[in-house]
Short mmCIF file of C-alpha atoms in Angstrom, two decimals:
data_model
loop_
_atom_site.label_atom_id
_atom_site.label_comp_id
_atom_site.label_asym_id
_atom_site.label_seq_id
_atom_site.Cartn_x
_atom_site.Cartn_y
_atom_site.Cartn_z
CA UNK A 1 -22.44 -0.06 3.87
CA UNK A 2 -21.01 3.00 4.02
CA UNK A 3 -21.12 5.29 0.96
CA UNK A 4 -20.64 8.68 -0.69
CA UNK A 5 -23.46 7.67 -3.21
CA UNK A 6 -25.62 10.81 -3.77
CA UNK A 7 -23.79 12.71 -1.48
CA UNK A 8 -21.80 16.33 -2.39
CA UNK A 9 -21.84 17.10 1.54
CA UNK A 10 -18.69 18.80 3.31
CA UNK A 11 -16.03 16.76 4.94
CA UNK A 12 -15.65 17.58 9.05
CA UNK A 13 -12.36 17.66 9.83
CA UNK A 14 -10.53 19.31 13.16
CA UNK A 15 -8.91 22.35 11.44
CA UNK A 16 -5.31 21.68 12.49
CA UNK A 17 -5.90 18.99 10.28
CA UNK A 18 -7.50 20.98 7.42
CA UNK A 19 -4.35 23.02 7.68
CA UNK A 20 -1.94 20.14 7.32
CA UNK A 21 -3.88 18.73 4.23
CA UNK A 22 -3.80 22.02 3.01
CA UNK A 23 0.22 22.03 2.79
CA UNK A 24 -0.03 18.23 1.46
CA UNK A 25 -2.50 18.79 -1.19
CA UNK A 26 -0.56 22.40 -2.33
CA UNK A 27 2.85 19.89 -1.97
CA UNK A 28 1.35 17.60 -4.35
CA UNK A 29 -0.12 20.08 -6.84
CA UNK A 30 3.34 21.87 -7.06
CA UNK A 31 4.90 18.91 -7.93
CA UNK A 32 2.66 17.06 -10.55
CA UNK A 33 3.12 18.54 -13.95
CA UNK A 34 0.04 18.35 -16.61
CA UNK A 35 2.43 15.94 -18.49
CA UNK A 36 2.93 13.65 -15.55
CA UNK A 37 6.32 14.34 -14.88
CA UNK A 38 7.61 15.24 -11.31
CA UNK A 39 9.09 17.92 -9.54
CA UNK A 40 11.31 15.73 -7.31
CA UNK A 41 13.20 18.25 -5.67
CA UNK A 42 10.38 20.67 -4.69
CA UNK A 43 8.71 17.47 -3.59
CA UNK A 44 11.53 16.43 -1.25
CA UNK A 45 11.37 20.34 0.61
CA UNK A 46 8.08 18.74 2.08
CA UNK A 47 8.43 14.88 1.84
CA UNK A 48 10.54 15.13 5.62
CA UNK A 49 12.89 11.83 5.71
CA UNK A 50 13.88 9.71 8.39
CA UNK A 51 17.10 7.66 8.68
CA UNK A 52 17.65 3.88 9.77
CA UNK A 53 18.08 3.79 13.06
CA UNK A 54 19.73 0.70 14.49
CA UNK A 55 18.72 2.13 18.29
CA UNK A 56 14.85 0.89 19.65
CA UNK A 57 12.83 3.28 19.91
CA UNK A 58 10.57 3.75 22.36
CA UNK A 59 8.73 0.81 21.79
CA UNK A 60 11.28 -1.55 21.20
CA UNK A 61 11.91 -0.86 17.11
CA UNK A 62 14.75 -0.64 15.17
CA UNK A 63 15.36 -0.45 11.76
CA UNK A 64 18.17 -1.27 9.23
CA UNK A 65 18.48 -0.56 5.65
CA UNK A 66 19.26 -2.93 2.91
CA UNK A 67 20.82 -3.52 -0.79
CA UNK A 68 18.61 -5.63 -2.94
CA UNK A 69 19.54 -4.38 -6.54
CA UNK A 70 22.08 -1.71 -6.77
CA UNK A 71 21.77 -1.97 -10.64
CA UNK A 72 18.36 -0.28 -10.15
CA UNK A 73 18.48 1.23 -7.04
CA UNK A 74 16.14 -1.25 -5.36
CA UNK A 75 16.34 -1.14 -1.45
CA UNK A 76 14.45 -1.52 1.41
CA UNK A 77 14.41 -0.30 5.03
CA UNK A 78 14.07 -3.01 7.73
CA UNK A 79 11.85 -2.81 11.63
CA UNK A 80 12.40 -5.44 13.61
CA UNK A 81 12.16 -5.48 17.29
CA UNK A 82 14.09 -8.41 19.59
CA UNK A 83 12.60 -12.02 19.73
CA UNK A 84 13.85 -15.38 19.93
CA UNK A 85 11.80 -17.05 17.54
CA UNK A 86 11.09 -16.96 14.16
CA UNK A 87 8.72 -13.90 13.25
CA UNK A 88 6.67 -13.73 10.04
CA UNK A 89 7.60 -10.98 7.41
CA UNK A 90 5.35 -8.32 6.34
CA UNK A 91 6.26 -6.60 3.02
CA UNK A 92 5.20 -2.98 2.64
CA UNK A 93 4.65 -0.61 -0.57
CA UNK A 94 4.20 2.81 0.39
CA UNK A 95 1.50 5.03 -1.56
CA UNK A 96 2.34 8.13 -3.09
CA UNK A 97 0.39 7.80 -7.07
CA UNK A 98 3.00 5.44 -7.55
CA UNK A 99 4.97 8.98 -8.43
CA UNK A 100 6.40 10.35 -4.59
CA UNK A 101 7.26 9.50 -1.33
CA UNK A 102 10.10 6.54 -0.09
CA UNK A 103 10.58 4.26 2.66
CA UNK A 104 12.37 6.73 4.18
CA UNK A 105 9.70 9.28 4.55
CA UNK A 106 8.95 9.92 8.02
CA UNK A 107 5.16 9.05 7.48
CA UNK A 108 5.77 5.68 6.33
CA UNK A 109 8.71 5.28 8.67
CA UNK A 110 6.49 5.63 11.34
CA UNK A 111 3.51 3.80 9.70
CA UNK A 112 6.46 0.63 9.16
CA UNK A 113 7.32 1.03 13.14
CA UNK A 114 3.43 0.77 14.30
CA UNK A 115 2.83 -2.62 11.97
CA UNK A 116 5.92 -4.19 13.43
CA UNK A 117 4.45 -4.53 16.60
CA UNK A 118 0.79 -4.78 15.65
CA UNK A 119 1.68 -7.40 13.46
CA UNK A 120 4.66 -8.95 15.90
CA UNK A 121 6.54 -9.23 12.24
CA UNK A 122 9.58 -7.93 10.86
CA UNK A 123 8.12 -5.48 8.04
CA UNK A 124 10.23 -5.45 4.99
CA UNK A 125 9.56 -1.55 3.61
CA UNK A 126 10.08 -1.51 -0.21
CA UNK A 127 11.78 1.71 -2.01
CA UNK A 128 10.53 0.54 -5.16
CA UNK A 129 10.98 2.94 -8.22
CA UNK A 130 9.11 5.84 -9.04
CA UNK A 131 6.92 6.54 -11.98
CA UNK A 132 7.46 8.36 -14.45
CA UNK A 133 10.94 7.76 -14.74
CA UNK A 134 10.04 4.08 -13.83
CA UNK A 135 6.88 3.30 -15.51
CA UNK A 136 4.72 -0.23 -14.89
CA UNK A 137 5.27 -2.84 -14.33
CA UNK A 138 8.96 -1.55 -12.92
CA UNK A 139 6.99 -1.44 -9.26
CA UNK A 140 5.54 -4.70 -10.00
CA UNK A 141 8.88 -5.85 -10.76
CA UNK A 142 10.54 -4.81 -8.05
CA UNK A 143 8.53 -6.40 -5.57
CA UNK A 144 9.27 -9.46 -7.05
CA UNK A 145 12.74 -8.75 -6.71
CA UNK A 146 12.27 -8.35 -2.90
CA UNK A 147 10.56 -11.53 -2.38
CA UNK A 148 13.00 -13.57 -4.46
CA UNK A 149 15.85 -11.81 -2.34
CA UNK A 150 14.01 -12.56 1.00
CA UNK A 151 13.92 -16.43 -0.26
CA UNK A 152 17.54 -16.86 -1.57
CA UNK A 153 19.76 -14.25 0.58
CA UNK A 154 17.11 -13.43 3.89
CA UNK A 155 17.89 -10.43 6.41
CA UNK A 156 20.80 -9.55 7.99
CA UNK A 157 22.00 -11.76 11.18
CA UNK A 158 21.10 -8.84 13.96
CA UNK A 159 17.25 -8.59 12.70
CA UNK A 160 16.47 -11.95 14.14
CA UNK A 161 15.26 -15.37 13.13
CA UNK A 162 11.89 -14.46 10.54
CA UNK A 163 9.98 -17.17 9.25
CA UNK A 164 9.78 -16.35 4.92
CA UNK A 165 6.91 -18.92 4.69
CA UNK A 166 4.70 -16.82 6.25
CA UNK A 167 4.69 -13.47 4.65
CA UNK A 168 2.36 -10.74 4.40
CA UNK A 169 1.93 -8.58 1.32
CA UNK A 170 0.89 -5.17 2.45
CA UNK A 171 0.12 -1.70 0.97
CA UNK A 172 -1.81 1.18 1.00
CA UNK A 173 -3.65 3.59 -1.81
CA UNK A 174 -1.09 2.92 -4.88
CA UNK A 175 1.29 0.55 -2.62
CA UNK A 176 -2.10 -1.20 -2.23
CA UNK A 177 -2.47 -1.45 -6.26
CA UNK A 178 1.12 -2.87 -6.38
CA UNK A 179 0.56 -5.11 -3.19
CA UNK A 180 -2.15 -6.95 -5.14
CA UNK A 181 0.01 -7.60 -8.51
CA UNK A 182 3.02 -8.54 -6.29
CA UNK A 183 0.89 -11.23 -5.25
CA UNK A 184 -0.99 -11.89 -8.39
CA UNK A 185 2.68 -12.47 -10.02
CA UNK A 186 4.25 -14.16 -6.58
CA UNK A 187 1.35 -16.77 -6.49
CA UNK A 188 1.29 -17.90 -10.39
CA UNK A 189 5.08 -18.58 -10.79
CA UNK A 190 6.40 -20.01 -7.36
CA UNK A 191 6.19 -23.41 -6.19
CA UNK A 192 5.64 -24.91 -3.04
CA UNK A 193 8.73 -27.01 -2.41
CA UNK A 194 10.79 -25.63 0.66
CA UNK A 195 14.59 -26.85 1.73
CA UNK A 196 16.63 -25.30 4.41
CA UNK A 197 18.75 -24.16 1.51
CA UNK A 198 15.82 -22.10 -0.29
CA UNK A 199 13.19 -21.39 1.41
CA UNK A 200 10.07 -20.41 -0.52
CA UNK A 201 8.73 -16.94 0.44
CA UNK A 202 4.74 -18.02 0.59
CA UNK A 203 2.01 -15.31 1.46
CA UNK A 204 0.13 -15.99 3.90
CA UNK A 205 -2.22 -13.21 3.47
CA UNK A 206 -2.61 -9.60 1.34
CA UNK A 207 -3.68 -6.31 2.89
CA UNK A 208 -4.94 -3.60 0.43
CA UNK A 209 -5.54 -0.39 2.76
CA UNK A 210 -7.44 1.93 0.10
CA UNK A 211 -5.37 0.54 -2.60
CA UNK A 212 -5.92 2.15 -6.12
CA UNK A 213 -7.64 0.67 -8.40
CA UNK A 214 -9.35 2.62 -11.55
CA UNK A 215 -10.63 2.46 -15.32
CA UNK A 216 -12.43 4.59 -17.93
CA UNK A 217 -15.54 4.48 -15.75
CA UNK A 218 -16.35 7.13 -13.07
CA UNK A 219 -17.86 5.34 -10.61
CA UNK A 220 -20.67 7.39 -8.43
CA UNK A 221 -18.13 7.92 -5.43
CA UNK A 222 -15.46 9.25 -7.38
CA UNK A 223 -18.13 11.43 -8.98
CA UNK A 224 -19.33 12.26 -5.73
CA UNK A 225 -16.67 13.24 -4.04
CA UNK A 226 -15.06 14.63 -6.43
CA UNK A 227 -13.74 18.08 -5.08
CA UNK A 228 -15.63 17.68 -1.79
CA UNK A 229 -12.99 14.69 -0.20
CA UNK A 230 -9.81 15.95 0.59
CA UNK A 231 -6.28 14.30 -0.65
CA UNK A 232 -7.47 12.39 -3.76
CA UNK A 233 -9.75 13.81 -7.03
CA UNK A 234 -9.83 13.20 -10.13
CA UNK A 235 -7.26 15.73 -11.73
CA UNK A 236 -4.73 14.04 -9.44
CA UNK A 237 -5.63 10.13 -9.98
CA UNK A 238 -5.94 11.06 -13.88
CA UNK A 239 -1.83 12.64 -13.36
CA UNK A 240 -0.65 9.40 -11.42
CA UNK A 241 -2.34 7.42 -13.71
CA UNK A 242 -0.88 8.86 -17.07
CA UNK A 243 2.63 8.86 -15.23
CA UNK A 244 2.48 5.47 -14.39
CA UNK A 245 0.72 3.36 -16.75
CA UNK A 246 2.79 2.20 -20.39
CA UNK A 247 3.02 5.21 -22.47
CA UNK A 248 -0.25 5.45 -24.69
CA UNK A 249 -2.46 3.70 -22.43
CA UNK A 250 -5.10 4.34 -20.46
CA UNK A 251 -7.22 3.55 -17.27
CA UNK A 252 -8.42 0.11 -18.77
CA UNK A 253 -5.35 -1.06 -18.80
CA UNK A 254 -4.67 -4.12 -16.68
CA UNK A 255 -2.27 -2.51 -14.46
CA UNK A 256 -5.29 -0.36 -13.11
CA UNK A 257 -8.49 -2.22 -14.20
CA UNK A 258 -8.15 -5.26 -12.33
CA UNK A 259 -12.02 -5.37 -11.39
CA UNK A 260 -13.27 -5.69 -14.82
CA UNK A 261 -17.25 -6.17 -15.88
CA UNK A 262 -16.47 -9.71 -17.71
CA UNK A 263 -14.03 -10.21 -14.24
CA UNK A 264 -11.27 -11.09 -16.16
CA UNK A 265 -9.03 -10.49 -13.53
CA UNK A 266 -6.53 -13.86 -13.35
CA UNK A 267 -5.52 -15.42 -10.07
CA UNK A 268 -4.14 -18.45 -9.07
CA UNK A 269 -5.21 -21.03 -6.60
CA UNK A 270 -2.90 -19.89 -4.38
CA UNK A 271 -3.60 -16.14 -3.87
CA UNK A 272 -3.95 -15.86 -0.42
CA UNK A 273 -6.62 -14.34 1.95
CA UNK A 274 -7.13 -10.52 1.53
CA UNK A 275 -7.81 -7.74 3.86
CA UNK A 276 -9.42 -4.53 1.80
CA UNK A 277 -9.42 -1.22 4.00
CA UNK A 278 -12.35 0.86 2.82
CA UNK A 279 -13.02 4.33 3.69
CA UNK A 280 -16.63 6.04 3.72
CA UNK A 281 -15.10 9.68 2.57
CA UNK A 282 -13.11 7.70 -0.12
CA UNK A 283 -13.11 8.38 -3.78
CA UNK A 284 -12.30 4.70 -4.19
CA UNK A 285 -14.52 3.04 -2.62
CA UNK A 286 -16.55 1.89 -5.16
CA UNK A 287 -13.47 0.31 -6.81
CA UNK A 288 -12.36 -0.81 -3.52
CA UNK A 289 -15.56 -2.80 -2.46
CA UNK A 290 -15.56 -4.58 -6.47
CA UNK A 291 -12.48 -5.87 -5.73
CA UNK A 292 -13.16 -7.68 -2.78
CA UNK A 293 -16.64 -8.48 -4.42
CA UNK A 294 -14.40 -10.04 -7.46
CA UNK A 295 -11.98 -12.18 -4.75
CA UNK A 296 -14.92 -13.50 -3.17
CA UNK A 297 -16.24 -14.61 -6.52
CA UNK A 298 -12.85 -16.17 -7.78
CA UNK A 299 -13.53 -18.21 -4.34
CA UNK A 300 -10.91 -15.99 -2.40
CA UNK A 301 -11.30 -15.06 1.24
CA UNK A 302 -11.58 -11.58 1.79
CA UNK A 303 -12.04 -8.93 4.75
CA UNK A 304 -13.36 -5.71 3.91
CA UNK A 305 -12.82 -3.27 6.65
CA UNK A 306 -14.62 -0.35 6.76
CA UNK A 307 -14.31 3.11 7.68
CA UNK A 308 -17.27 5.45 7.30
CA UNK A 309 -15.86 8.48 8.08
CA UNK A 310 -12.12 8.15 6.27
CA UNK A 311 -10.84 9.76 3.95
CA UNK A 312 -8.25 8.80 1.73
CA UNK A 313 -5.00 8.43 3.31
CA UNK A 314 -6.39 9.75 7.02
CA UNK A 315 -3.45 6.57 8.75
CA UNK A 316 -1.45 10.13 7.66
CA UNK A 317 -2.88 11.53 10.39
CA UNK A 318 -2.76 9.51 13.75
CA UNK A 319 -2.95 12.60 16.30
CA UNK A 320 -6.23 13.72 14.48
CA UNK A 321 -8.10 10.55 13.88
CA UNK A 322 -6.80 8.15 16.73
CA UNK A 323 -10.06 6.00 16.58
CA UNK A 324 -9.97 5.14 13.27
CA UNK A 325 -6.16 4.70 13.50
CA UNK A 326 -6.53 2.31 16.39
CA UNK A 327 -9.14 0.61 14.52
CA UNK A 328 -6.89 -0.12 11.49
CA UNK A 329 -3.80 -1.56 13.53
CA UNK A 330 -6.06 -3.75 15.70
CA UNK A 331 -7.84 -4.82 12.69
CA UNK A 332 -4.30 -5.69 10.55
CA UNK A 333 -3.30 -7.21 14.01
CA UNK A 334 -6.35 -9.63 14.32
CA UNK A 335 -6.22 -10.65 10.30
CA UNK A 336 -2.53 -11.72 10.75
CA UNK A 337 -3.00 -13.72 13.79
CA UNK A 338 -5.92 -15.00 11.92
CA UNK A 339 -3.88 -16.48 8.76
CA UNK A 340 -1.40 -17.22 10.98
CA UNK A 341 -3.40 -19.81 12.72
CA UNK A 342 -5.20 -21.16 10.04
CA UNK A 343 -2.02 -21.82 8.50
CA UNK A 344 -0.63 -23.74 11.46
CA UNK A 345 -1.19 -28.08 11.12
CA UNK A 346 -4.59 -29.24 13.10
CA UNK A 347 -3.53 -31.89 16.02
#
């Protein structure tokens, strides 16, 4: 098992890429105020965006944006790539400290373009609201929203024929964190009746890539790596935290303590498989590997995936770390054929 336990070593990285996390950690520093408010529009000078783009790319992608709520501002940008039979839907929640970034970033653009043909799915990318303005469970909620809106109204005509009953909840470092509440919520209120008129949106499996998890506790890799890992410390999980959580509370709150000593965590019987993406150089690891320890214990399947050398974040940086990033899509790619098939009827 990978670990940073007892560890205050230095991080190798190429330095092109210590430059770029230079600019991203100085981007996010800027920005985050000691009171957890944002600076949104020095933020957006380095958050670069990308527009929908109905043309394929080079590997056959397009994307489409969509309305789900305009009372809130709840939308989502579409990749889809042609096929004549029904595809399964993967629904993605960026990361960001639940506090920056969009669907429309170019990161998680191209992130969203990569999974739709890993994952041969249409992949649903949610522009959920920010915190602070938009505090828990507002993310949670609009998650929901999308999954409800995928059941009753579906995707426009020119995206193809996708197949709601097998969905995939996916996200990564706080889009991980909402990921697993989306499904915590989906799983305990829908039912399992399906007509052609409403078709129930039913997850077929959950991926957490270094989702966010936290409480009072410093665990010994976030005390270890604190200030040696790149990306993520303390001083800027404490900010997301206090921006996003219910004014007044703190780190124990359910919303980020979901691994709890008494396991207290709820789930129903039909929270579906997970995949937990763990990286080696990762402050959360620790609260990354109880999680899956807690699923497994609750009688859930779960994958964890591990990354010895990663830091948090590093599917940032593709051109840099191009084993670990084909590792990660060919590991998403074999856990969604997996559920797939399991799901399918034996002869």
């Amino acid at each position: 098992m990978a670990s940073a336990h007892g560890r205050r070593r230095r991080v190798a990285l190429p330095w092109p890429m210590r430059l770029r996390l230079c600019v991203f950690e100085a981007a996010i520093d800027a920005t985050q105020r000691r009171d957890g408010s944002v600076n949104r529009f020095l933020f957006s000078l380095f958050d670069r965006r990308a527009t929908a783009d109905p043309r394929p790319d080079a590997a056959g992608v397009s994307s489409t944006d969509i309305t789900v709520d305009a009372s809130r501002g709840l939308w989502a940008r579409v990749f889809y790539s042609p096929s004549p039979s029904p595809r399964p839907v993967v629904v993605y929640f960026h990361g960001g400290g639940f506090t920056l970034f969009s669907a429309a970033s170019r990161t998680y653009d191209a992130l969203c373009r990569t999974l739709c043909v890993a994952a041969g799915a249409v992949v649903v990318s949610v522009d959920y609201r920010l915190a602070p303005e938009h505090r828990a469970p507002a993310a949670y909620d609009d998650g929901e929203a999308v999954l409800r809106y995928l059941g009753a109204t579906g995707l426009p005509d020119h995206v193809g024929p996708v197949d709601v009953s097998t969905c995939f909840v996916v996200g990564d470092s706080a889009g991980g964190n909402i990921a697993h509440h989306v499904a915590q919520r989906w799983t305990a209120t829908t039912t399992t009746t399906t007509t052609t008129h409403n078709p129930v949106v039913h997850l077929a499996g959950v991926i957490l890539i270094q989702p966010c998890f936290s409480g009072e506790e410093r665990t010994e890799s976030e005390r270890a790596l604190d200030g040696v890992a790149p990306v993520l410390n303390t001083r800027r999980s404490d900010l997301s935290w206090k921006a996003f959580l219910p004014e007044g509370a703190d780190r124990n709150h359910p919303a980020a303590h979901v691994v709890t000593g008494d396991d207290d965590a709820e789930l129903h019987e039909a929270f579906p498989p997970a995949m937990v993406v763990v990286g080696g150089l990762d402050p959360l690891q620790d609260w990354d590997r109880r999680y899956a320890a807690m699923l497994r214990r609750k009688g859930k399947a779960a994958r964890v995936v591990e990354f010895p050398e990663a830091i948090h974040a590093f599917y940032f940086f593709p051109e840099f770390l191009a084993n670990d990033h084909r590792k990660l899509v060919g590991e998403i790619r074999a856990f969604v054929e997996e559920c797939i098939t399991s799901k399918q009827p034996t002869a």
